[in-house]
XYZ file of C-alpha atoms in Angstrom:
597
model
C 194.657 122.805 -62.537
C 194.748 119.158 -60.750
C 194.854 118.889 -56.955
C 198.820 119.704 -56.156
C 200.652 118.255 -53.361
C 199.868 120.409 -50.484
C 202.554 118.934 -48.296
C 202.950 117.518 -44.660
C 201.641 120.667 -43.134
C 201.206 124.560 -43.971
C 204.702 125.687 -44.181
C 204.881 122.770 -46.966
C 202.378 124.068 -48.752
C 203.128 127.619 -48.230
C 206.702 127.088 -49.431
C 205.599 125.436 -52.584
C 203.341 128.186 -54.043
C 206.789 130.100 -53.032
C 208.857 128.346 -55.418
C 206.511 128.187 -57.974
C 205.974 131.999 -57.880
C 208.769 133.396 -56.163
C 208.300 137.469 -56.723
C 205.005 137.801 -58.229
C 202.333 139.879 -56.013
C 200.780 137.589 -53.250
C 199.298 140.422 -50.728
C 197.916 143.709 -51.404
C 196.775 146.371 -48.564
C 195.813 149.920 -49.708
C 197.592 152.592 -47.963
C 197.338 156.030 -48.417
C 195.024 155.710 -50.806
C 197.205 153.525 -53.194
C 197.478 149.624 -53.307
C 200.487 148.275 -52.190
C 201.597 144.941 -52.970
C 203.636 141.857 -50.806
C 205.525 139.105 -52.909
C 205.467 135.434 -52.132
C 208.821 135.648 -51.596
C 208.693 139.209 -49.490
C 206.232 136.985 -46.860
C 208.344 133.952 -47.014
C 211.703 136.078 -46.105
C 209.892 138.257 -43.760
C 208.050 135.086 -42.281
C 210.993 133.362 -41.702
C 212.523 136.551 -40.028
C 210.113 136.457 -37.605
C 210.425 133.052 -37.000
C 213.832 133.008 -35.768
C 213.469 136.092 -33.976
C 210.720 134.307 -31.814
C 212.467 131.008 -31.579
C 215.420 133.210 -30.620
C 212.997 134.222 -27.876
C 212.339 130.846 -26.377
C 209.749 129.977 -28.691
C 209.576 126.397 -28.560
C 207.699 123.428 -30.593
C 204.409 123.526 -29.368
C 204.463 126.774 -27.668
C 201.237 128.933 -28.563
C 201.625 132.126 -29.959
C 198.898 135.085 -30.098
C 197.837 137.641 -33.038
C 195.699 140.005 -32.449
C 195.934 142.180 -34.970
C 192.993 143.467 -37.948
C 193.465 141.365 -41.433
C 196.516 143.180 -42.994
C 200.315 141.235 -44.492
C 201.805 141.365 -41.491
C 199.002 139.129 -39.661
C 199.820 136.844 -42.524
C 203.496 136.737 -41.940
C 203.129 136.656 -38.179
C 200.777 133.372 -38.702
C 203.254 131.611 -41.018
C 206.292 132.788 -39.109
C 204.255 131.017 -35.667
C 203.761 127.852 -37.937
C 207.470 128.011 -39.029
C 208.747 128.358 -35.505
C 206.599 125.373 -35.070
C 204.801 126.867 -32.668
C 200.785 127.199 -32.559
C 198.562 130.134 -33.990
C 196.295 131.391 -31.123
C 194.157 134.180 -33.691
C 191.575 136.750 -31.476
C 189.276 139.150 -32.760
C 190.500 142.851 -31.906
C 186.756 143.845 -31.121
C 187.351 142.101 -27.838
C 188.123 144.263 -24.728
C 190.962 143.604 -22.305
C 189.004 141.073 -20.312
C 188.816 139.224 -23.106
C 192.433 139.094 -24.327
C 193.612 138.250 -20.930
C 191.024 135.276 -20.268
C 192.141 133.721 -23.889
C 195.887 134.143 -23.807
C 195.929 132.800 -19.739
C 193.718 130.036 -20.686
C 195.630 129.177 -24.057
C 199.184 129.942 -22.287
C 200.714 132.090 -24.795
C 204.533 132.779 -24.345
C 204.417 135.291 -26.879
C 202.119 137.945 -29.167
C 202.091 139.410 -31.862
C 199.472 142.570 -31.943
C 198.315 146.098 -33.455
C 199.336 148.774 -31.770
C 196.231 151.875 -30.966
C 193.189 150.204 -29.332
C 194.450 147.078 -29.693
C 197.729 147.626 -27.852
C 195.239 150.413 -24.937
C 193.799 147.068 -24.380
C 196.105 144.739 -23.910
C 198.489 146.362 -21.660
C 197.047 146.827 -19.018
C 196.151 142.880 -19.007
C 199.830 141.744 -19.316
C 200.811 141.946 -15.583
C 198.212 139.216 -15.024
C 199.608 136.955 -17.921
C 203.342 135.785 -16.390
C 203.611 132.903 -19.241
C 203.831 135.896 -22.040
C 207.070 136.535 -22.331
C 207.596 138.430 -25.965
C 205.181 141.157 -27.638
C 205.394 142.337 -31.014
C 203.974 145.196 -32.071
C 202.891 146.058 -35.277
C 202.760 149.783 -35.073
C 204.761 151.813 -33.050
C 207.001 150.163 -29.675
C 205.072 151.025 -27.005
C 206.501 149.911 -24.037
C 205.093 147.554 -21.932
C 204.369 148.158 -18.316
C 207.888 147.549 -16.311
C 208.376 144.160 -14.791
C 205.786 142.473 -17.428
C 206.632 141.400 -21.245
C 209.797 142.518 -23.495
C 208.321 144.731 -26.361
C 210.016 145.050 -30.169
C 208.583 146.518 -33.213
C 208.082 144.710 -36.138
C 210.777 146.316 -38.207
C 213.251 145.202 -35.420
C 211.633 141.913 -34.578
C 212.592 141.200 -38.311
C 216.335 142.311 -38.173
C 216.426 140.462 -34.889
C 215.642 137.424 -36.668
C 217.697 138.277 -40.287
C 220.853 138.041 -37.693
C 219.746 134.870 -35.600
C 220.268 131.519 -36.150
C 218.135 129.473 -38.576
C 215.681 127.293 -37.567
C 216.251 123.791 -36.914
C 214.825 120.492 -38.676
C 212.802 120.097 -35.645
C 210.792 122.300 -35.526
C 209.025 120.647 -38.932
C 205.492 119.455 -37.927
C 203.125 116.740 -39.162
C 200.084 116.667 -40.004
C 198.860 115.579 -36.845
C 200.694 118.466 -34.885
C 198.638 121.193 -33.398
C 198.300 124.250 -36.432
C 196.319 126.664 -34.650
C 194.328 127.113 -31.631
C 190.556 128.769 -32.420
C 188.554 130.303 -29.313
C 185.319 130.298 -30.723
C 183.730 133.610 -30.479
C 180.553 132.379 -29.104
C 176.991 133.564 -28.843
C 177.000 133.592 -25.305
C 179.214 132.184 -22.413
C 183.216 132.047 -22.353
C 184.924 131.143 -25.891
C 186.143 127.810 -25.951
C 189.335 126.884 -27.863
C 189.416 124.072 -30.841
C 192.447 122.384 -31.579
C 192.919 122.234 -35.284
C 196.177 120.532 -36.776
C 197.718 121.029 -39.752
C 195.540 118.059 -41.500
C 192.198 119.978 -40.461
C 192.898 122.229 -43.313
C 194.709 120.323 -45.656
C 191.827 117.996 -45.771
C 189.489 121.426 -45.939
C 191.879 122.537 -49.321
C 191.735 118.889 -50.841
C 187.896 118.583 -50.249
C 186.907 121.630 -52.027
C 189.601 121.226 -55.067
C 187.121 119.087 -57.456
C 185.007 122.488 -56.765
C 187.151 124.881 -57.569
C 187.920 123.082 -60.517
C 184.281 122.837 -61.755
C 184.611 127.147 -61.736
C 188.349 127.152 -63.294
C 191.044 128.507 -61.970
C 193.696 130.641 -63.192
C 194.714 134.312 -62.161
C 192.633 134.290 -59.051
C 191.784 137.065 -57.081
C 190.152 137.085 -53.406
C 188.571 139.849 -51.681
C 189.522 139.659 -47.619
C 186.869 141.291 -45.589
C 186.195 139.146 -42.460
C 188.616 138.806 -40.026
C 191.496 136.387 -40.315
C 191.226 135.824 -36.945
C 188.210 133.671 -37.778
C 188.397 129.783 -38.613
C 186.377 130.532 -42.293
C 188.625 133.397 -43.660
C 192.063 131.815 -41.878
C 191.056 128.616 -43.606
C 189.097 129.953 -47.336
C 190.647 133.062 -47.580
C 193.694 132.772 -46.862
C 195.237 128.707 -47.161
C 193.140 127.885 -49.457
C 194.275 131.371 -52.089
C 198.143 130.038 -50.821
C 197.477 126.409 -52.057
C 195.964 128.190 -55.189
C 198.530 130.669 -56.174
C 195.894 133.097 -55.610
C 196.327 136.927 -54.706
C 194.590 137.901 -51.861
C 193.950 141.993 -51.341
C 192.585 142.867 -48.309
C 189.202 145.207 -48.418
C 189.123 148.436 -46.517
C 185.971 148.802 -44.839
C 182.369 147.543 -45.046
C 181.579 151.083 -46.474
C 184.329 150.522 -49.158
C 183.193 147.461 -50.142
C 181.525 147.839 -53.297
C 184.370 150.448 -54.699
C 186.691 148.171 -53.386
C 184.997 145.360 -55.829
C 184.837 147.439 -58.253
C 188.513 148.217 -58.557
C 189.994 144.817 -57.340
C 187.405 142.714 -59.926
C 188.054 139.718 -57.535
C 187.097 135.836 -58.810
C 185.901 134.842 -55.485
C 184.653 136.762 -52.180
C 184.247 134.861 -48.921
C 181.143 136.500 -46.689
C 178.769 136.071 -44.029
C 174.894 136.306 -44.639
C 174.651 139.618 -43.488
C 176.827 140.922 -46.115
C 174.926 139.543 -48.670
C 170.978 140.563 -47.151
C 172.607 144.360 -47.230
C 173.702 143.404 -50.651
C 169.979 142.586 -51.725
C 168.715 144.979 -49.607
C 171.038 147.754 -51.391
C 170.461 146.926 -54.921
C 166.256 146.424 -54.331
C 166.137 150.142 -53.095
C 168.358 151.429 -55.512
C 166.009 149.959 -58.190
C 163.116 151.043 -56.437
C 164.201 154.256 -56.514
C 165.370 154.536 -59.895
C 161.796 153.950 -61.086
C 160.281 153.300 -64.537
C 161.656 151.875 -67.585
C 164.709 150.272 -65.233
C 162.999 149.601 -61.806
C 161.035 147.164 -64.439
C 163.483 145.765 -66.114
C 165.267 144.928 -62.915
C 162.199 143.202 -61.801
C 161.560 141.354 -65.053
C 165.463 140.051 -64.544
C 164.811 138.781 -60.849
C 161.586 137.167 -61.813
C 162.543 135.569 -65.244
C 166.236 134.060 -63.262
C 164.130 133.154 -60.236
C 161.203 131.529 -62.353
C 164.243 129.522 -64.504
C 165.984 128.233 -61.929
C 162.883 126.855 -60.530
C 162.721 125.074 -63.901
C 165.983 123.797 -64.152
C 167.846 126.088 -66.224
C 164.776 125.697 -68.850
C 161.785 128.549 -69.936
C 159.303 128.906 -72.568
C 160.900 130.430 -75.834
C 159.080 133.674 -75.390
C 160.669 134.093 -71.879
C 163.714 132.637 -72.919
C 164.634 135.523 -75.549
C 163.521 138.157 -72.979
C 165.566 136.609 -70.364
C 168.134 136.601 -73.447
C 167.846 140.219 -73.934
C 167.625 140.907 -69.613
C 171.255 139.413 -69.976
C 172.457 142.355 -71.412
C 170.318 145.163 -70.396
C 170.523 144.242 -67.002
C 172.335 141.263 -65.085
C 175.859 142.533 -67.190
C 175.808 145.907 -65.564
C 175.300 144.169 -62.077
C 178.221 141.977 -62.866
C 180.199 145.151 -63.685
C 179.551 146.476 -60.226
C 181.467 143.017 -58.341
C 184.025 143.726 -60.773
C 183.286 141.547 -63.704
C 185.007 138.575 -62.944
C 183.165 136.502 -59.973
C 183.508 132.758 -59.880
C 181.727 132.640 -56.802
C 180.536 134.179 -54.033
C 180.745 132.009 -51.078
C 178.719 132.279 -48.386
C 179.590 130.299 -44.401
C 179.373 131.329 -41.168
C 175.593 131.362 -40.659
C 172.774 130.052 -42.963
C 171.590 132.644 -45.735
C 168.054 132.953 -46.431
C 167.038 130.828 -49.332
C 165.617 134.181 -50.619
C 168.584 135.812 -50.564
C 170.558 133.323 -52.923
C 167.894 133.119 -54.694
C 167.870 137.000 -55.598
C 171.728 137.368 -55.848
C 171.427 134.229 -58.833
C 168.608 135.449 -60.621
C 170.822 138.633 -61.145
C 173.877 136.697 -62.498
C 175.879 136.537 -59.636
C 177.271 133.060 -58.753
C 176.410 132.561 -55.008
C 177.381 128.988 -53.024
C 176.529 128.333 -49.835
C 178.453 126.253 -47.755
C 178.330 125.008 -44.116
C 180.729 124.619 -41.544
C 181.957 124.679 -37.768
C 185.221 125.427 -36.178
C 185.337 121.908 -34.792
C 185.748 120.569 -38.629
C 188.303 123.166 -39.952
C 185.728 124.781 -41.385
C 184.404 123.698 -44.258
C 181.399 120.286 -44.247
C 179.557 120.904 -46.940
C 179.270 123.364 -50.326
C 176.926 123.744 -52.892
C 178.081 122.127 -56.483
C 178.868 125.208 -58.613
C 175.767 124.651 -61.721
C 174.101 122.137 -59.484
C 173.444 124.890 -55.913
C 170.393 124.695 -54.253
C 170.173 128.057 -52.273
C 167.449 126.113 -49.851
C 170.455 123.806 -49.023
C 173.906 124.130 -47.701
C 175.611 121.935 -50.263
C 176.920 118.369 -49.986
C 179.819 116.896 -47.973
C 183.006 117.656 -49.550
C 185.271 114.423 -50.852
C 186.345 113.276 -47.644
C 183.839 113.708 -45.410
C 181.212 111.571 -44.088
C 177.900 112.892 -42.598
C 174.887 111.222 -40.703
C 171.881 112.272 -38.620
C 171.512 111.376 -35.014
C 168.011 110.074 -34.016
C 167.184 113.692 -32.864
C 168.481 115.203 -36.429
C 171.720 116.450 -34.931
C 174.296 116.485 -37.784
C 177.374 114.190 -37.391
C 181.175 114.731 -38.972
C 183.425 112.252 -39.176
C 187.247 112.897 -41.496
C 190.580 114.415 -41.651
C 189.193 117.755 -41.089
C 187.964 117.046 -37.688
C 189.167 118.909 -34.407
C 191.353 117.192 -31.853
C 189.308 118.979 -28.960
C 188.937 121.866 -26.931
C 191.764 123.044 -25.061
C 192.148 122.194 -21.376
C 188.283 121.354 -21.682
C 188.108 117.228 -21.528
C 184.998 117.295 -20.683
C 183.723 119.583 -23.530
C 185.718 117.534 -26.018
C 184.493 114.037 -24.659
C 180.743 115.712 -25.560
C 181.768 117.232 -28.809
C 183.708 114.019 -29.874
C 182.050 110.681 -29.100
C 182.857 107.534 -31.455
C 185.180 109.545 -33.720
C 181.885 111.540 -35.132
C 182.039 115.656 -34.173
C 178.617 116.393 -32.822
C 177.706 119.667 -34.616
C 175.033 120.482 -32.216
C 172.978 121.771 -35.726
C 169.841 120.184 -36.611
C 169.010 119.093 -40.121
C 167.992 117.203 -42.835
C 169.787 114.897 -45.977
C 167.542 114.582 -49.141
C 168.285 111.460 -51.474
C 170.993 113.088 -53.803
C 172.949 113.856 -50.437
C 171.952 117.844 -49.905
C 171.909 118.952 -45.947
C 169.794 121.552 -45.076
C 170.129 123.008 -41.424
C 167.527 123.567 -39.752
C 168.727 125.756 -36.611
C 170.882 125.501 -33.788
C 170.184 122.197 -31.612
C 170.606 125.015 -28.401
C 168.955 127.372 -30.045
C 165.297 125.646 -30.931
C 162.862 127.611 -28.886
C 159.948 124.586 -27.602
C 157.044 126.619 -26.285
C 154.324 126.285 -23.867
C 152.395 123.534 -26.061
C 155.609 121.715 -26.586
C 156.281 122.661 -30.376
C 159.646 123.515 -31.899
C 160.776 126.583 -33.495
C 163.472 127.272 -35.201
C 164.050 130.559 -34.366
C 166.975 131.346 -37.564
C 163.991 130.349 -40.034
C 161.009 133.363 -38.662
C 164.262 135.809 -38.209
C 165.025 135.328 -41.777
C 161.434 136.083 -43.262
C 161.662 138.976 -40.673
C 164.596 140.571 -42.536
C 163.500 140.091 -45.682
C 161.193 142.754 -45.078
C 162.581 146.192 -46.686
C 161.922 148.061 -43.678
C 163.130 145.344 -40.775
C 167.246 145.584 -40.862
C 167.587 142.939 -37.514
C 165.403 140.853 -35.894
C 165.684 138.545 -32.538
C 162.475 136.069 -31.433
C 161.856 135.035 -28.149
C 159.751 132.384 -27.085
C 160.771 129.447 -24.983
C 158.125 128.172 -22.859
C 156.181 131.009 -23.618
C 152.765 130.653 -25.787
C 153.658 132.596 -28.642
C 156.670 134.275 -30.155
C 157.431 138.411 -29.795
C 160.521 139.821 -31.442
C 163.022 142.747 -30.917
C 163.187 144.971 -33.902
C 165.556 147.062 -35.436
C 164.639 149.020 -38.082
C 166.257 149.366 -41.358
C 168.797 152.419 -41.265
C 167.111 154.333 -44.338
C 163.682 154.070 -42.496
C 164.687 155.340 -38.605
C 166.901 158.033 -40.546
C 163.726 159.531 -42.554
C 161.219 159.194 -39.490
C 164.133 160.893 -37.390
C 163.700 163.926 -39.646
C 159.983 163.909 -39.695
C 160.106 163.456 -35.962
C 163.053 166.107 -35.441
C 164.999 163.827 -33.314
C 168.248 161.927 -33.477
C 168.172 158.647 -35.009
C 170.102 157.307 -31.896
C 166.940 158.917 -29.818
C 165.158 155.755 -28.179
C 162.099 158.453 -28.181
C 161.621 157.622 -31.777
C 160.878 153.818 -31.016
C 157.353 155.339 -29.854
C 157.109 157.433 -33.156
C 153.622 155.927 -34.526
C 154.350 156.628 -38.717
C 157.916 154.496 -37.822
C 155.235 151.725 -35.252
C 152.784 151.567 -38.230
C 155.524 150.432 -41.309
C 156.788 148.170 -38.703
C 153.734 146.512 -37.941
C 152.790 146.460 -41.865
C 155.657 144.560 -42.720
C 155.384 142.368 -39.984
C 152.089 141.629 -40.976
C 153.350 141.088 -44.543
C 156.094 138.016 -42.785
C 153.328 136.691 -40.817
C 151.652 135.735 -43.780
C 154.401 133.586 -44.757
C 154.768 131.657 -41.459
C 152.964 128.882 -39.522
C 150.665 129.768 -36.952
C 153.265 128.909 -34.509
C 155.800 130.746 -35.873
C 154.160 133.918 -36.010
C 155.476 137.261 -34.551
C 152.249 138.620 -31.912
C 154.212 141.448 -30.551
C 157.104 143.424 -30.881
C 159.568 145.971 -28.875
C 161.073 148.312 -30.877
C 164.770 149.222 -30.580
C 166.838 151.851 -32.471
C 170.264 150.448 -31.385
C 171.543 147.992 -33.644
C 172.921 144.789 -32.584
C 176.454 145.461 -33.019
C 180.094 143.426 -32.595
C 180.590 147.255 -30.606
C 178.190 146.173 -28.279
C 178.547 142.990 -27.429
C 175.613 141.703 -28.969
C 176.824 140.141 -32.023
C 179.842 138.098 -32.439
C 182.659 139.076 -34.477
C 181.497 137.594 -37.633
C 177.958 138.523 -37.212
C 176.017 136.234 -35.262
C 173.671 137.059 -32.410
C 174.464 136.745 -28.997
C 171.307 135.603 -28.008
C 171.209 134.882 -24.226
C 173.434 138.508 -23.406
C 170.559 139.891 -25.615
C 167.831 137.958 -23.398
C 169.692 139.517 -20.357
C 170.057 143.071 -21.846
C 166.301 143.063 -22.630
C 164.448 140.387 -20.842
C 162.621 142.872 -19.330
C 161.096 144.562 -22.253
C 160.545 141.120 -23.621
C 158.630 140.458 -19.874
C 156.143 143.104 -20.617
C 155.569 141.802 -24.349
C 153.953 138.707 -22.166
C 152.810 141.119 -19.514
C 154.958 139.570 -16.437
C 157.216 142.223 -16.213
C 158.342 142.494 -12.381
């Protein structure tokens, strides 16, 4: 299927997979316990509903419009029907707490909102009085009304007969491809979110770079699994316009705990995920083998080491190994296949760089893993792994379209179509971002000859200790988690003479030692527990060995809270908030150096 015309803008391309498909299944949710399906043409008509019942409203060109809401079909029809209205998509993560809501819509200067109602709706309440631009809240379940004197409240059902009876919506409100799409407040890893400007041709240009791709892996009855949050630039942008410009069916996945049966039962073609996802994912199927034992735990084995071993050789092994890899086809990498369903094209993996290990593993077993890299600021999408060509040490090369160079210091530099126009009501941050027409990625890495990037770490991020050497902290925290019984890890080191680490163990291992110890695994007790200590220490030991002397681990606090999105310290889609975890723990980490006050 050749590149299509995607259009002026979103609602162009939107409308065109419309009348090409009209009342075949687009979205599918499962609700009480059954999958339920949403028609191109059910979203269009219901999109365009809500459109005119916000325009109605005093929704005007221009005007930004909030969702917070988990990924369901009505976030989807509340995004187009913003982007019909031609109005601007202002996504936010509903693990944020009222603080949060209020500080983005005020500072993005939304007239109107479209949310969930239950926590979402306990939270943002109360924040409304302080918000006198917001003028219109939909609410997706229930019409809870808002506090007198603040916002005029509507359910969904009636926000969509409101706009059935209105008046359609005007030429004018048409965009182009330069107009302002969707406004992004980063989640960040520490400090206030900052929101990127992305037009319309940020993610056309993201769709048309990554076509030649998709191509290469054939398309044709396409399926997508949904599990991060829409509300993030990477699924708004890969799982969602680029499945629309597709003709693909997206269904959206219950839970992580569902995950696998819901793979199993939806037999998707492609699955969008973080890193994390796919460590638990290695991490899962090791153990299970492990403790299947014998005649299986080897085969298993044999498969990883036989796929690892020909990769390494380019797709080539000795005949011997080649009929035994042959044979490990069937006996083994088939019935992992059959667990994601059958029918992967690829597994694609953004958001944060996955351990070379990782990809390796997931390949050697069959399963078609390409890592990509990408920022906000560009749309997402910079770079992706040729499908038959990947190099899981690599992130891929720059998709048609885009240009990439170092800066003297390694920095990585964007320059295209898919580029942001800024940061909202931030001139300064956008004149630092944005110098010359080149996005400054703030990632450090390197280009080989055949035009493969490999990131290094975060340009903020490197830790430079005490003797003035660099270390990229995302490398040592990746051999740490490779380690069966380490589940999170977080180094510390800056102007310090060595690195120490908070640990988490893996859940398995703090469950079983809980038991043995007859406490509860939430017990911070059991961090002193010295059978838990002594596994810990082993497979540190074990990652040390695969490190530099600098980069080595000397000590260690224990923890037996996870770093969580509930907590604060991770970001919605999984990344570390690493300087509200210095300030949570800098003390423990003090005593590691022994200057604790």
């Amino acid at each position: 299927m050749p590149l299509p015309d995607l259009g002026a803008n979103l609602v162009e391309l939107f409308d065109r997979t419309v009348d090409r498909l009209g009342d075949a299944p687009f979205l599918w949710q499962k609700r009480a316990g059954r999958w339920e399906s949403w028609s191109w043409r059910r979203v269009a008509e219901e999109s365009e509903a809500l459109a005119r019942c916000l325009a109605g409203r005093g929704v005007a060109p221009g005007d930004r419009v909030a969702i917070i809401a988990d990924s369901r079909p009505e976030w989807v029809v509340a995004d187009l029907a913003i982007l019909k209205a031609g109005a601007v998509s202002v996504p936010v993560f509903t693990t944020y707490v009222g603080a949060d809501y209020r500080f983005i819509l005020a500072h993005a200067g939304t007239v109107a909102a479209v949310a969930a109602g239950g926590t979402v709706a306990q939270r943002l309440l109360p924040e409304l009085a302080a918000l006198p631009e917001l003028r219109t809240l939909v609410l997706l379940d229930g019409e809870t009304a808002a506090p007198p004197g603040t916002v005029a409240t509507l359910g969904y059902g009636a926000a969509l007969e409101e706009g059935a009876a209105g008046a359609p919506l005007t030429a004018g409100r048409a965009r182009r491809g330069d107009d302002l799409a969707c406004l992004i407040y980063t989640s960040g890893t520490g400090g206030r979110p900052k929101g990127v400007m992305l037009p319309h041709r940020s993610l056309l240009a993201n769709i048309a770079g990554v076509w030649d791709l998709l191509e290469e892996v054939g398309l044709g009855d396409d399926v997508f699994l949904s599990f991060l949050p829409l509300s993030h630039a990477y699924e708004h942008t890969v799982g969602l316009f680029l499945p629309i410009a597709m003709g693909a069916q997206i269904r959206f996945a219950e839970s992580v705990e569902r995950l696998a049966a819901n793979m199993a039962e939806v037999r998707p073609t492609f699955l969008p995920c973080v890193p994390r996802l796919y460590e638990v994912m290695k991490q899962r199927m090791s153990s299970a083998a492990s403790r299947e034992g014998g005649l299986k735990a080897r085969l298993f084995d044999q498969a990883v080491r036989l796929g690892t071993r020909r990769a390494l050789r380019g797709g080539r092994l000795p005949p011997h190994l080649a009929l035994a890899d042959m044979a490990l086809e069937r006996l083994v990498r088939d019935k992992v296949r059959a667990r994601f369903g059958g029918r992967l094209k690829a597994m694609i993996s953004g958001g944060a760089p996955l351990a070379p290990e990782v990809g390796q593993f997931l390949q050697s077993l069959g399963l078609p893993i390409l890592q990509g890299y990408g920022q906000t600021e560009a749309g997402p999408i910079i770079s992706v792994n040729p499908p038959g060509r990947s190099r899981v040490e690599t992130v891929g090369r720059a998709l048609r379209g885009v240009e990439l160079r170092l800066a003297g210091d390694g920095e990585i530099l964007v320059r295209g179509a898919l580029v942001m126009k800024g940061y909202w009501a931030d001139p300064a941050a956008s004149a630092e971002a944005l110098k010359d027409g080149w996005l400054h990625t703030g990632d450090i890495g390197t280009l080989d000859e055949e035009g493969y990037l490999r990131i290094t770490d975060r340009k903020k991020d490197i830790i430079v200790n005490s003797g003035g050497e660099n270390v990229a902290p995302q490398r040592v925290e990746g051999v740490l988690m490779l380690q069966p019984e380490i589940g999170q890890a977080l180094v510390f080191g800056d102007r310090r003479p060595h690195l120490v680490a908070l640990v988490v163990p893996e859940k398995a291992l703090l469950e079983r030692h809980a038991r043995t110890a007859g406490l509860d695994p939430c017990d911070p007790a059991l961090a002193g527990e010295a059978g838990l200590r002594r596994e810990i220490e082993e497979a540190l030991a074990r990652a040390n060995r695969q490190l530099t002397a600098v980069e080595r681990v000397r000590r260690y606090h224990l923890l037996v809270e996870p770093f969580s999105i509930e907590n604060g310290l991770m970001t919605p889609t999984m990344k570390l908030r690493r300087g509200i975890i210095y300030q949570k723990y800098h003390a423990a980490l003090d005593a590691l150096y022994g200057t604790a006050k």
